């Protein structure tokens, strides 16, 4: 295991963070940054193949890189047991104990192997007491929490549980996909689109199984001449259904056990008497801290208020918290100034009570460095005609544009495909951008939102991705039904929603169904979607269809003849998009035939005469209505693809 520490094969940079391991990852990073100062001991538990050893090795590697003089020992509990047995057999027990007593950071992997090893447990208990007394860091991993390891001395259990106990759970879909993509990139493996997505949907409960599946796919692809497709995945790997447990993290609460000492009551009395006789000394300590931090340029109001308390607070804890907040502010300021020198010296960086405001400055600097996804300005508000089917949604949109964040927040618009939801969402974002050019506006589809998160997880840039969106003053998320069964993305959106809503930022959401009809979306998200205004868009009514037809005919360069407009408006269309497709089709036919777009042409196109003639002119050909036409029918069919709305027109011609 020492080799893993030295070569950096296991690092924080190549550890994919998800909902199931975020707390363990954060705690591990904190320990690696400052061994012995927090979470001592740190106990990480979880099933096989979920990344416990990776985290332990990453702590050791990062700690050695940051503190070259640090003495680090990473070993499995099994190795420790064997070494102790050899030391006892060779009469070198004292040397064995001395070796570990000089270690600054001790990491023990798989401590469940201590089961039944009473002699080793006694030795480790003595070692743990010495190390903790000297402020040295202990990190342990196991396949189960401390209390569930059988046949272990209760005193040792107490020590193992006395710091922070966290678990790592099974990866969710997004995390599984990020792990697969990372592994494929590291090994320079290439698969067709959708192959890795299909693997991520299988019930593969840990990282080892995911990498094993990747190995099998790579071998299959090398043996078979045809490229692997998503449809081949289940036949190659077996038809595993996605019944893996959800990625809901289960985190053990940190529990500190204080041994019951007989003399505790007497000790407490002595402390109380000492405080009573020296009650004012705590005020002096806080006053000295105030003076120091003021000379450093920081606001000390929180300390000054503490001095006015009638009794002494936890002075050491208060001062330590203040110092930590100052260090945190310094880090935020350094990052923010690097991205935006204009924020240098901002008051938020000098007041530990304004950490949230300082973080917002950093988020905005990050957003400026990596612009938020912008709305499509072709979808303008002026392009939306009002009718009975959409007037409520349009009025709500106008209110949001006029007073973002103050009314109808969130605004949730739902309706069938083609009714104008995406147009309306982009129109809101575009209007706000035009009216408030400096406003931070994010307008993104749910599918892109998911892909961005997965890419950030691959690159280790989730914090930057998260900060980018948290800087938004307006978030427009289109097609939120696409988040179904994307557990990690839903969790990120839940926290993002809370941050933005609490700050008064405007949120606009669209979907093809109402919030209560969303499947595969967490209840806590759906309840937030319903917390503002939910409005429906429906197929256009007769009056709206007439106005749309008039408008689109003119925009296509044709006369809006009243009889033609009435005829087209009377034809019910499931959506405005399909109605636009009809007009596009007719306009294209008229342009190709070089004839006016009139009622006869529309009837021929739409009422069963689906072939529009266009060929070499020939005079005097009688038509069905008795008139003469300069065109003749031909049996050869030419298929035209119209890129405007994707409609297809079959034309007879040469």
XYZ file of C-alpha atoms in Angstrom:
654
model
C 0.000 0.000 0.000
C 2.974 2.312 0.424
C 3.512 2.273 -3.343
C 0.015 3.675 -3.882
C 0.879 6.632 -1.685
C 4.144 7.357 -3.423
C 3.037 7.036 -7.042
C -0.224 8.973 -6.586
C -2.379 6.366 -8.282
C -5.122 7.216 -5.794
C -5.631 10.979 -5.557
C -8.495 13.322 -4.824
C -8.263 14.517 -8.429
C -9.221 11.134 -9.867
C -11.888 10.368 -7.251
C -15.399 10.935 -8.633
C -17.555 12.710 -6.054
C -21.279 12.010 -5.842
C -24.158 12.271 -3.419
C -23.193 8.951 -1.854
C -19.651 9.951 -0.918
C -19.557 13.751 -0.736
C -19.301 13.983 3.052
C -16.589 11.326 3.213
C -14.659 13.092 0.443
C -14.935 16.501 2.150
C -13.848 15.099 5.501
C -10.914 13.305 3.876
C -9.769 16.500 2.180
C -10.016 18.423 5.437
C -7.895 15.810 7.230
C -5.326 15.764 4.416
C -5.032 19.576 4.500
C -4.467 19.767 8.262
C -3.779 16.364 9.874
C -4.548 16.204 13.578
C -6.603 19.396 13.736
C -10.058 18.100 12.763
C -11.977 14.828 12.685
C -9.540 12.775 14.709
C -10.008 9.908 14.282
C -11.745 9.821 10.906
C -13.603 6.555 10.348
C -14.871 5.779 6.810
C -17.057 2.754 6.208
C -18.961 1.243 3.305
C -19.323 -1.786 1.088
C -16.566 -3.335 -0.966
C -15.439 -1.397 -4.035
C -16.979 1.958 -3.105
C -13.727 3.928 -2.722
C -12.707 3.676 0.945
C -9.121 2.622 0.163
C -8.951 5.274 -2.562
C -9.844 7.973 -0.028
C -7.336 6.683 2.541
C -4.540 6.594 -0.037
C -5.555 10.051 -1.329
C -5.283 11.454 2.217
C -1.806 9.976 2.585
C -0.635 11.215 -0.825
C -2.042 14.733 -0.411
C -0.698 15.047 3.146
C 2.803 14.044 2.050
C 2.685 16.484 -0.863
C 1.516 19.334 1.362
C 3.720 18.462 4.362
C 6.924 16.742 3.142
C 8.259 16.302 6.666
C 5.117 14.475 7.808
C 5.642 10.829 8.775
C 2.849 8.856 7.113
C 1.980 5.198 7.524
C -0.696 3.513 5.396
C -1.349 -0.156 6.065
C -4.169 -2.663 6.214
C -5.285 -3.909 9.608
C -4.358 -7.385 8.419
C -0.751 -6.252 7.870
C -0.640 -4.677 11.321
C -1.805 -7.929 12.919
C 0.794 -9.979 11.061
C 3.595 -7.542 11.905
C 2.676 -7.641 15.581
C 2.702 -11.436 15.585
C 6.135 -11.457 13.947
C 7.430 -8.873 16.427
C 6.213 -10.925 19.397
C 7.735 -14.096 17.941
C 11.107 -12.398 17.441
C 11.085 -10.588 20.795
C 10.844 -7.128 19.185
C 7.535 -5.971 20.574
C 8.987 -2.715 21.917
C 10.459 -1.818 18.531
C 7.087 -2.495 16.903
C 5.328 -0.117 19.300
C 8.050 2.530 18.934
C 7.692 2.508 15.145
C 4.032 3.505 15.236
C 4.487 5.987 18.085
C 6.593 8.195 15.792
C 4.021 8.253 12.978
C 2.246 11.607 12.443
C -0.522 10.261 10.217
C -1.601 6.649 10.592
C -4.105 5.200 8.112
C -5.489 1.716 8.769
C -7.487 0.065 5.995
C -10.104 -2.676 6.594
C -10.097 -2.550 10.390
C -12.871 -5.152 10.446
C -9.991 -7.652 10.396
C -9.358 -6.741 14.048
C -12.241 -9.063 14.932
C -11.066 -11.499 17.595
C -7.491 -10.106 17.645
C -7.514 -9.202 21.355
C -3.767 -8.711 21.684
C -3.601 -6.461 18.642
C -6.623 -4.528 19.894
C -4.923 -3.876 23.224
C -1.773 -2.669 21.446
C -3.742 -0.422 19.131
C -5.765 1.021 21.995
C -2.555 2.046 23.731
C -1.180 3.428 20.457
C -4.353 5.401 19.696
C -4.294 7.002 23.142
C -0.679 8.084 22.660
C -1.245 9.443 19.162
C -4.383 11.366 20.012
C -2.729 12.787 23.102
C 0.096 14.068 20.900
C -2.301 15.528 18.312
C -1.426 12.978 15.625
C -3.995 11.971 13.048
C -5.751 8.597 12.787
C -7.777 7.491 9.749
C -9.520 4.120 9.522
C -11.686 2.354 6.963
C -14.014 -0.599 7.363
C -16.843 -2.403 5.633
C -19.147 -1.600 8.565
C -19.537 1.074 11.283
C -17.496 0.662 14.488
C -20.387 -0.586 16.619
C -21.060 -3.434 14.175
C -17.532 -4.876 14.147
C -17.886 -8.077 16.197
C -15.624 -9.166 19.053
C -13.819 -5.873 19.558
C -12.944 -4.311 22.917
C -15.564 -1.687 23.821
C -12.835 0.780 24.779
C -11.433 0.512 21.261
C -14.930 0.905 19.794
C -15.271 4.081 21.838
C -12.019 5.444 20.397
C -12.980 4.530 16.827
C -16.335 6.297 17.217
C -14.959 9.324 19.015
C -14.199 11.460 15.971
C -16.172 11.609 12.725
C -17.810 8.477 11.326
C -18.941 8.744 7.686
C -20.048 6.242 5.105
C -19.717 5.830 1.360
C -22.704 4.406 -0.473
C -23.503 2.992 -3.889
C -23.046 5.444 -6.788
C -26.106 6.949 -8.482
C -26.642 7.154 -12.259
C -24.706 10.378 -12.859
C -21.826 9.207 -10.700
C -21.714 5.821 -12.429
C -21.633 7.523 -15.825
C -18.874 9.925 -14.750
C -16.770 7.013 -13.432
C -17.228 5.095 -16.682
C -16.308 8.102 -18.814
C -13.233 8.830 -16.713
C -12.055 5.219 -16.883
C -12.641 5.085 -20.640
C -10.664 8.296 -21.158
C -7.773 7.098 -18.996
C -7.564 3.897 -21.029
C -8.213 5.675 -24.349
C -11.287 3.538 -25.025
C -13.888 4.829 -27.433
C -17.511 3.707 -27.587
C -20.490 4.843 -29.638
C -22.820 7.431 -28.140
C -25.151 5.942 -25.563
C -23.082 2.827 -24.780
C -21.703 4.080 -21.468
C -25.083 5.602 -20.598
C -26.644 2.157 -20.987
C -23.978 0.604 -18.736
C -24.645 3.272 -16.101
C -28.313 2.231 -16.018
C -27.423 -1.321 -14.997
C -27.509 -2.511 -11.392
C -23.757 -2.249 -10.856
C -23.412 -1.349 -7.219
C -19.738 -0.384 -6.902
C -16.746 0.983 -8.780
C -15.080 -2.400 -9.220
C -18.159 -3.784 -10.956
C -18.308 -0.725 -13.215
C -14.678 -1.117 -14.244
C -15.182 -4.849 -14.711
C -18.095 -4.119 -17.053
C -15.917 -1.637 -18.944
C -13.198 -4.284 -19.313
C -15.697 -6.746 -20.735
C -17.062 -4.224 -23.230
C -13.523 -3.291 -24.325
C -12.650 -6.949 -24.883
C -15.880 -7.570 -26.816
C -15.257 -4.512 -29.015
C -11.748 -5.712 -29.864
C -12.989 -9.193 -30.844
C -16.015 -8.094 -32.873
C -15.578 -6.250 -36.184
C -18.754 -4.190 -35.716
C -18.829 -1.328 -33.239
C -20.693 -1.966 -29.992
C -24.112 -0.278 -29.810
C -26.267 0.572 -26.773
C -28.570 -2.300 -27.734
C -25.644 -4.743 -27.370
C -24.782 -3.751 -23.787
C -27.276 -5.963 -21.977
C -26.472 -8.987 -24.127
C -22.741 -8.559 -23.429
C -23.030 -7.816 -19.708
C -26.222 -9.678 -18.882
C -29.702 -8.232 -18.566
C -29.296 -6.565 -15.188
C -32.168 -4.298 -14.389
C -31.487 -1.058 -12.615
C -32.533 -2.263 -9.207
C -29.439 -0.991 -7.485
C -30.184 0.837 -4.283
C -30.668 4.568 -4.591
C -27.871 6.947 -4.001
C -29.384 8.551 -0.949
C -26.411 9.079 1.325
C -26.677 7.601 4.787
C -24.277 9.411 7.006
C -23.569 8.357 10.531
C -23.670 11.199 12.980
C -20.423 11.848 14.782
C -20.699 10.628 18.326
C -18.372 11.419 21.096
C -18.536 9.072 24.120
C -17.362 10.475 27.380
C -16.270 7.805 29.817
C -18.119 7.971 33.110
C -15.523 8.962 35.694
C -16.308 8.775 39.434
C -14.492 12.012 40.109
C -16.373 13.899 37.368
C -18.721 15.716 39.757
C -15.791 16.915 41.875
C -13.886 18.029 38.809
C -16.893 20.046 37.626
C -17.181 21.742 41.000
C -13.485 22.741 40.883
C -13.910 24.226 37.407
C -17.010 26.161 38.472
C -15.231 27.630 41.490
C -12.269 28.673 39.333
C -14.526 30.433 36.838
C -16.333 32.284 39.588
C -13.101 33.679 40.979
C -11.671 34.643 37.586
C -14.808 35.511 35.631
C -13.376 38.651 33.985
C -10.377 36.991 32.364
C -12.441 35.771 29.425
C -13.381 39.352 28.588
C -9.698 40.261 28.515
C -8.951 37.399 26.119
C -11.705 38.425 23.737
C -10.663 42.092 23.962
C -7.091 41.195 23.027
C -8.395 39.216 20.041
C -10.522 42.180 18.949
C -7.525 44.493 19.048
C -5.414 42.069 17.023
C -7.972 41.421 14.293
C -8.819 45.127 13.973
C -5.159 45.841 13.214
C -5.413 43.152 10.530
C -8.308 45.059 8.994
C -11.221 42.808 10.003
C -14.587 43.738 11.515
C -14.897 42.287 15.033
C -18.519 43.051 15.893
C -19.288 39.404 16.638
C -16.485 39.311 19.237
C -17.532 42.638 20.700
C -21.080 41.387 21.180
C -19.716 38.310 22.936
C -17.931 40.559 25.432
C -21.306 41.989 26.458
C -22.704 38.597 27.457
C -23.538 38.214 31.158
C -21.527 34.986 31.431
C -18.522 33.547 29.704
C -19.083 31.772 26.370
C -16.782 29.082 24.976
C -13.951 31.567 24.492
C -11.509 29.179 22.859
C -14.187 27.892 20.496
C -15.339 31.420 19.663
C -11.830 32.665 18.871
C -11.001 29.540 16.871
C -14.198 29.916 14.847
C -13.436 33.575 14.166
C -9.904 32.725 13.024
C -11.222 29.961 10.760
C -13.753 32.361 9.241
C -10.980 34.862 8.540
C -8.891 32.185 6.816
C -11.907 31.169 4.777
C -12.485 34.774 3.730
C -8.848 35.117 2.707
C -9.148 32.055 0.488
C -12.365 33.337 -1.097
C -10.851 36.769 -1.692
C -7.738 35.302 -3.292
C -9.821 33.285 -5.763
C -12.223 36.133 -6.487
C -9.490 38.730 -7.067
C -7.688 36.353 -9.429
C -10.831 36.171 -11.561
C -11.993 39.772 -11.094
C -9.454 42.307 -9.727
C -12.287 44.813 -9.346
C -13.576 43.106 -6.177
C -10.314 43.626 -4.304
C -10.903 45.249 -0.923
C -14.662 44.624 -0.868
C -16.123 44.987 2.633
C -17.499 41.433 2.557
C -13.944 40.080 2.605
C -13.270 41.865 5.888
C -16.266 40.740 7.934
C -16.528 37.093 9.087
C -20.285 37.569 9.415
C -20.521 38.197 5.660
C -19.048 34.934 4.426
C -22.174 34.240 2.360
C -21.889 37.617 0.621
C -18.184 37.021 -0.009
C -19.013 33.622 -1.504
C -21.563 35.284 -3.778
C -18.860 37.672 -5.038
C -16.690 34.664 -5.834
C -19.592 32.906 -7.539
C -20.217 35.939 -9.727
C -16.541 36.168 -10.593
C -16.629 32.507 -11.580
C -19.747 33.095 -13.654
C -18.032 35.980 -15.457
C -15.021 33.805 -16.185
C -17.284 31.024 -17.485
C -20.437 32.692 -18.863
C -23.818 31.217 -18.046
C -25.765 29.581 -20.899
C -27.583 32.359 -22.740
C -31.153 32.450 -24.112
C -31.850 32.103 -27.815
C -32.795 35.645 -28.798
C -34.678 34.414 -31.879
C -37.445 33.438 -29.462
C -38.671 36.971 -28.783
C -41.597 38.014 -26.632
C -43.081 39.881 -29.589
C -43.327 36.585 -31.455
C -45.934 35.230 -29.040
C -49.588 35.874 -29.917
C -52.068 35.828 -27.045
C -55.180 33.660 -26.981
C -57.370 31.768 -24.568
C -54.890 28.877 -24.581
C -51.932 30.919 -23.408
C -53.079 34.288 -22.074
C -52.520 33.364 -18.418
C -49.003 32.127 -19.129
C -48.184 35.275 -21.117
C -49.497 37.561 -18.377
C -47.420 35.684 -15.809
C -44.369 35.925 -18.074
C -44.837 39.688 -18.460
C -45.103 40.068 -14.681
C -41.875 38.104 -14.228
C -40.123 40.242 -16.848
C -41.280 43.422 -15.119
C -40.518 42.286 -11.562
C -38.115 39.303 -11.604
C -37.972 37.432 -8.317
C -40.839 39.370 -6.770
C -43.922 37.681 -8.227
C -44.610 34.140 -9.373
C -41.379 32.591 -8.166
C -40.945 29.956 -9.367
C -42.980 30.196 -12.554
C -43.743 26.677 -13.799
C -45.136 26.406 -17.357
C -46.354 23.056 -18.669
C -48.110 21.798 -21.768
C -47.878 19.351 -24.676
C -45.015 19.481 -27.142
C -45.241 22.346 -29.624
C -47.410 24.661 -27.537
C -44.621 27.234 -27.104
C -43.057 26.435 -23.711
C -39.472 26.716 -24.912
C -40.295 29.884 -26.861
C -41.856 31.436 -23.771
C -38.943 30.429 -21.509
C -36.336 31.928 -23.854
C -38.527 34.985 -24.409
C -38.557 35.700 -20.664
C -34.782 35.289 -20.389
C -34.174 37.321 -23.550
C -36.404 40.184 -22.444
C -34.686 40.347 -19.061
C -31.269 40.354 -20.725
C -32.321 43.215 -23.001
C -33.782 45.254 -20.139
C -30.985 44.461 -17.661
C -27.766 43.775 -19.590
C -25.708 43.234 -16.419
C -28.082 40.687 -14.915
C -26.642 37.148 -14.585
C -29.124 34.974 -16.531
C -28.873 31.224 -17.085
C -31.147 29.681 -19.709
C -30.515 25.969 -20.176
C -32.304 22.741 -21.060
C -32.471 20.019 -18.426
C -30.572 17.641 -20.717
C -27.678 20.097 -21.043
C -27.813 20.733 -17.295
C -27.291 16.997 -16.638
C -24.476 16.714 -19.182
C -22.678 19.722 -17.707
C -22.821 18.175 -14.235
C -21.473 14.834 -15.470
C -18.635 16.616 -17.294
C -17.842 18.592 -14.135
C -17.751 15.360 -12.127
C -15.346 13.870 -14.663
C -13.050 16.877 -14.477
C -13.261 17.356 -10.719
C -14.897 20.734 -11.249
C -18.256 20.312 -9.534
C -17.594 23.209 -7.155
C -16.877 25.544 -10.069
C -19.967 24.283 -11.935
C -22.074 24.741 -8.819
C -20.722 28.244 -8.156
C -21.389 29.215 -11.764
C -25.119 28.570 -11.452
C -25.403 29.901 -7.918
C -24.265 33.263 -9.239
C -27.372 33.475 -11.437
C -30.011 36.085 -10.771
C -32.388 34.317 -13.168
C -32.477 30.572 -13.819
C -34.582 29.266 -16.717
C -34.615 25.457 -16.867
C -36.428 23.967 -19.860
C -37.960 20.447 -19.938
C -37.439 19.554 -16.267
C -39.161 16.208 -16.874
C -35.832 15.145 -18.422
C -34.404 15.051 -14.859
C -36.402 11.890 -14.092
C -34.243 9.279 -12.317
C -31.181 11.570 -12.383
C -30.695 11.461 -8.608
C -27.492 13.489 -8.369
C -28.720 16.212 -10.705
C -31.950 16.460 -8.743
C -30.015 16.861 -5.520
C -27.869 19.613 -7.042
C -30.975 21.355 -8.387
C -32.656 21.072 -4.982
C -29.789 22.915 -3.273
C -29.431 25.371 -6.167
C -33.165 26.083 -6.024
C -32.966 26.829 -2.298
C -29.955 29.124 -2.672
C -31.462 31.105 -5.539
C -34.969 31.291 -4.073
C -33.704 32.422 -0.668
C -31.700 35.136 -2.414
C -34.724 36.316 -4.402
C -33.458 35.166 -7.797
C -36.137 34.386 -10.377
C -36.684 30.724 -11.352
C -38.618 29.674 -14.472
C -39.299 26.006 -15.252
C -40.996 24.265 -18.165
C -42.212 20.705 -18.648
C -44.585 18.623 -20.718
C -46.600 17.801 -17.593
C -47.718 19.343 -14.307
C -45.459 18.957 -11.229
C -47.743 16.398 -9.586
C -47.501 14.220 -12.731
C -43.702 14.110 -12.820
C -42.388 10.586 -12.341
C -38.890 9.813 -11.129
C -38.536 13.287 -9.571
C -38.068 13.648 -5.808
C -41.070 14.872 -3.812
C -39.035 17.663 -2.253
C -38.334 19.068 -5.731
C -41.907 18.732 -6.957
C -43.173 20.527 -3.871
C -40.839 23.428 -4.636
C -41.987 23.528 -8.253
C -45.550 23.907 -6.996
C -44.600 26.641 -4.537
C -44.980 29.489 -7.035
C -47.350 29.758 -9.997
C -48.130 26.719 -12.171
C -49.741 27.589 -15.533
C -50.689 25.426 -18.498
C -50.228 25.995 -22.225
C -52.728 24.301 -24.532
C -53.290 23.909 -28.246
C -54.237 27.278 -29.811
C -57.939 28.178 -29.913
C -59.732 29.371 -33.071
C -59.000 33.073 -32.544
C -55.341 32.490 -31.820
C -55.003 30.190 -34.830
C -56.407 32.928 -37.090
C -53.934 35.535 -35.849
C -51.058 33.097 -36.131
C -52.009 32.164 -39.697
C -52.232 35.829 -40.737
C -48.869 36.588 -39.203
C -47.039 33.576 -40.596
C -48.437 34.038 -44.113
C -47.161 37.608 -44.206
C -43.785 36.559 -42.778
C -43.563 33.888 -45.521
C -44.136 36.579 -48.169
C -47.693 35.659 -49.147
C -50.992 37.499 -49.044
C -53.170 36.773 -46.023
C -56.386 36.348 -47.996
C -59.361 36.298 -45.630
C -60.860 33.098 -47.068
C -57.493 31.307 -46.916
C -56.898 32.519 -43.348
C -60.343 31.362 -42.277
C -59.878 27.986 -43.984
C -56.526 27.335 -42.312
C -57.672 28.608 -38.911
C -60.664 26.261 -39.033
C -58.339 23.279 -39.345
C -57.597 22.222 -35.767
C -53.920 21.578 -35.084
C -52.650 19.905 -31.907
C -50.047 22.618 -31.445
C -48.823 25.937 -32.799
C -45.736 24.134 -34.092
C -47.832 21.823 -36.297
C -49.890 24.750 -37.562
C -46.663 26.528 -38.488
C -45.570 23.369 -40.261
C -48.721 23.399 -42.401
C -48.081 26.990 -43.478
C -44.426 26.291 -44.172
C -45.458 23.365 -46.360
C -47.980 25.441 -48.313
C -45.580 28.369 -48.723
C -42.890 26.023 -50.029
C -45.302 24.432 -52.511
C -46.398 27.847 -53.794
C -42.816 29.052 -54.159
C -41.729 25.925 -56.014
C -44.707 26.014 -58.358
C -44.442 29.779 -58.787
C -48.154 30.169 -58.107
C -50.004 32.227 -55.492
C -50.672 30.651 -52.133
C -54.453 30.651 -52.317
C -57.395 28.597 -51.191
C -57.370 26.135 -54.154
C -53.709 25.313 -53.595
C -54.284 24.851 -49.864
C -57.209 22.516 -50.500
C -55.266 20.452 -53.027
C -52.409 20.098 -50.524
C -54.457 19.377 -47.430
C -57.615 17.594 -48.593
C -56.390 14.411 -50.174
C -54.689 15.602 -53.370
C -51.341 15.231 -51.758
C -49.345 15.514 -54.978
C -48.475 19.028 -56.042
C -47.597 19.024 -59.731
C -44.483 20.726 -60.949
C -42.929 19.733 -64.254
C -42.330 20.904 -67.821
C -45.166 23.269 -68.871
C -47.699 21.975 -71.345
C -50.658 24.052 -72.429
C -54.211 22.941 -72.483
C -54.182 20.118 -69.929
C -57.672 19.906 -68.409
C -57.816 19.865 -64.598
C -60.437 18.131 -62.422
C -62.298 21.375 -61.882
C -62.561 21.919 -65.681
C -59.970 24.688 -65.879
C -56.830 24.610 -67.990
C -53.463 24.131 -66.263
C -49.953 24.515 -67.598
C -48.621 21.453 -65.770
C -48.899 17.729 -66.252
C -48.692 14.763 -63.901
C -45.602 12.574 -63.870
C -45.076 9.245 -62.119
C -41.617 10.104 -60.802
C -41.649 11.141 -57.093
C -39.080 13.497 -55.610
C -38.768 13.774 -51.809
C -37.982 17.220 -50.465
C -36.782 17.891 -46.914
C -37.662 21.306 -45.587
C -35.182 22.401 -42.840
C -37.385 25.156 -41.399
C -39.659 22.930 -39.331
C -38.682 19.505 -40.548
C -41.886 18.993 -42.567
C -41.641 16.782 -45.651
C -43.263 17.684 -48.951
C -43.755 15.079 -51.674
C -43.655 16.747 -55.052
C -44.192 15.256 -58.490
C -41.610 16.612 -60.899
C -38.540 16.014 -62.973
